[in-house]
Coordinates of N, CA and C in Angstrom, one line a residue:
M1 N 8.3 19.2 -5.6 CA 6.5 19.3 -5.5 C 5.6 19.2 -4.3
T2 N 4.6 20.0 -4.1 CA 3.9 20.0 -3.1 C 2.7 19.2 -3.0
L3 N 2.4 18.7 -2.5 CA 1.2 17.8 -2.8 C 0.1 18.2 -1.5
H4 N -1.2 18.0 -1.3 CA -1.9 18.4 -0.2 C -3.2 16.8 -0.5
Q5 N -3.9 16.7 0.5 CA -4.9 15.8 0.4 C -5.9 16.4 -0.3
G6 N -6.4 15.9 -1.3 CA -7.6 16.1 -2.1 C -7.1 17.1 -3.4
Q7 N -6.0 17.3 -3.6 CA -5.5 17.9 -4.7 C -5.3 17.0 -5.6
M8 N -5.6 17.3 -7.2 CA -6.0 16.5 -8.3 C -4.5 16.5 -8.9
V9 N -4.7 15.2 -9.7 CA -3.2 15.1 -10.2 C -3.5 14.2 -10.9
R10 N -2.0 14.2 -12.3 CA -2.6 13.3 -12.8 C -1.0 12.1 -13.0
L11 N -1.2 11.3 -13.8 CA -0.2 10.0 -13.8 C 1.2 10.8 -14.7
T12 N 2.5 10.3 -14.6 CA 3.1 10.9 -15.7 C 2.8 10.0 -17.0
S13 N 2.5 8.8 -16.7 CA 2.2 7.6 -17.9 C 1.0 7.5 -18.3
S14 N -0.1 8.3 -17.9 CA -1.3 8.5 -18.5 C -2.0 10.1 -18.4
P15 N -1.6 10.8 -18.9 CA -1.8 12.4 -18.5 C -3.3 12.5 -18.8
D16 N -4.3 11.3 -19.6 CA -5.1 11.9 -20.0 C -6.4 11.5 -18.6
H17 N -6.0 11.4 -17.4 CA -7.1 11.0 -16.7 C -6.7 11.5 -15.3
T18 N -7.6 12.1 -14.8 CA -7.8 12.7 -13.1 C -7.5 11.9 -12.2
Y19 N -7.1 12.2 -10.8 CA -6.7 11.5 -9.9 C -7.0 12.3 -8.7
Q20 N -7.6 12.2 -7.8 CA -7.7 13.1 -6.5 C -6.6 11.9 -5.5
V21 N -6.0 12.7 -4.7 CA -4.8 12.7 -3.5 C -5.9 12.2 -2.4
L22 N -5.5 11.3 -1.8 CA -6.2 10.6 -0.5 C -5.4 10.8 0.4
S23 N -4.1 10.3 0.6 CA -2.8 10.3 1.5 C -1.7 10.5 0.9
I24 N -0.6 11.1 1.9 CA 0.4 10.9 1.2 C 1.5 10.5 2.5
D25 N 2.4 9.6 1.7 CA 3.7 9.3 3.3 C 4.8 9.8 2.6
L26 N 5.5 10.6 2.9 CA 7.2 11.9 2.8 C 7.3 10.4 2.6
D27 N 7.7 9.4 4.3 CA 8.8 8.7 4.1 C 8.9 8.2 3.3
S28 N 8.2 7.6 2.8 CA 8.3 6.3 1.8 C 8.0 7.2 0.3
R29 N 7.9 8.7 0.2 CA 7.3 8.9 -0.9 C 6.4 8.4 -1.8
T30 N 5.5 7.8 -1.3 CA 4.1 7.3 -1.3 C 2.7 7.8 -1.4
C31 N 1.7 8.0 -2.6 CA 0.5 8.7 -2.6 C -0.4 7.7 -2.8
W32 N -1.6 8.1 -2.1 CA -2.6 7.0 -2.5 C -3.7 7.8 -2.8
V33 N -4.1 7.5 -3.9 CA -4.9 8.1 -5.1 C -6.4 7.3 -5.4
R34 N -7.3 8.1 -6.1 CA -8.4 7.4 -6.6 C -8.5 8.3 -7.8
R35 N -9.3 7.3 -9.0 CA -9.6 8.2 -10.1 C -10.8 8.7 -9.6
W36 N -10.6 10.5 -10.7 CA -11.6 11.4 -10.4 C -12.5 11.6 -11.8
P37 N -13.1 12.1 -11.9 CA -14.4 11.8 -11.0 C -14.8 10.4 -10.7
L38 N -15.5 10.7 -9.5 CA -15.9 9.1 -8.8 C -16.6 8.4 -9.8
S39 N -16.6 7.1 -9.8 CA -17.4 6.3 -10.7 C -19.0 6.0 -9.8
R40 N -19.7 5.5 -10.4 CA -21.0 5.1 -9.3 C -21.2 4.2 -8.2
H41 N -20.1 3.7 -8.7 CA -19.8 2.5 -7.5 C -18.5 2.5 -6.9
G42 N -18.2 3.8 -6.6 CA -17.0 4.0 -6.4 C -15.5 4.3 -7.5
S43 N -14.3 4.7 -6.8 CA -13.7 4.6 -7.2 C -12.0 4.2 -6.6
P44 N -11.2 2.6 -6.8 CA -10.6 2.1 -5.9 C -9.5 2.8 -5.6
A45 N -8.6 3.1 -4.7 CA -8.0 3.8 -4.2 C -6.2 2.8 -4.4
F46 N -5.2 3.2 -5.1 CA -4.0 2.7 -5.1 C -3.0 3.4 -4.6
A47 N -2.0 2.9 -4.5 CA -0.8 3.7 -4.1 C 0.6 4.0 -5.1
L48 N 1.0 5.1 -5.2 CA 1.7 5.4 -6.3 C 3.4 6.3 -5.5
T49 N 4.2 6.1 -6.4 CA 5.4 6.7 -5.7 C 5.1 8.3 -6.2
L50 N 5.8 9.1 -5.6 CA 5.5 10.7 -5.8 C 6.0 11.3 -7.5
D51 N 6.8 10.2 -8.1 CA 7.5 10.4 -9.3 C 6.9 10.2 -10.1
Q52 N 5.6 9.6 -10.0 CA 4.9 9.0 -11.3 C 3.6 10.1 -11.2
L53 N 3.6 11.0 -10.5 CA 2.3 11.9 -10.6 C 2.8 13.5 -10.8
Q54 N 1.8 14.0 -11.5 CA 1.9 15.2 -12.2 C 1.2 16.2 -11.6
V55 N 1.1 17.3 -10.5 CA 0.3 18.1 -9.9 C -0.4 18.7 -11.1
L56 N -2.1 19.1 -11.2 CA -2.4 19.9 -12.1 C -2.3 21.4 -11.7
D57 N -2.5 22.1 -12.9 CA -2.8 23.6 -12.5 C -3.8 23.9 -12.6
T58 N -4.4 24.3 -11.5 CA -5.8 24.3 -10.8 C -6.9 25.6 -11.5
A59 N -5.6 26.5 -12.1 CA -6.5 27.6 -13.0 C -6.6 26.2 -14.6
R60 N -6.1 25.6 -14.9 CA -6.8 25.3 -16.0 C -7.8 23.8 -15.8
A61 N -7.6 22.9 -14.9 CA -8.2 22.3 -14.1 C -9.6 22.2 -14.6

């Protein structure tokens, strides 16, 4: 899987919500994401392992 900052992903455990990739740490296989679209008061960022993410097909997103 190839991820880029700003890319939209879904969680493998919760495919109904979309998240934006903020930062990727390949050494620890960790990715920081936030819920998308942003809420009015912002969306807190949190870290996940790369195997918890599913890249969205941008043609269908």
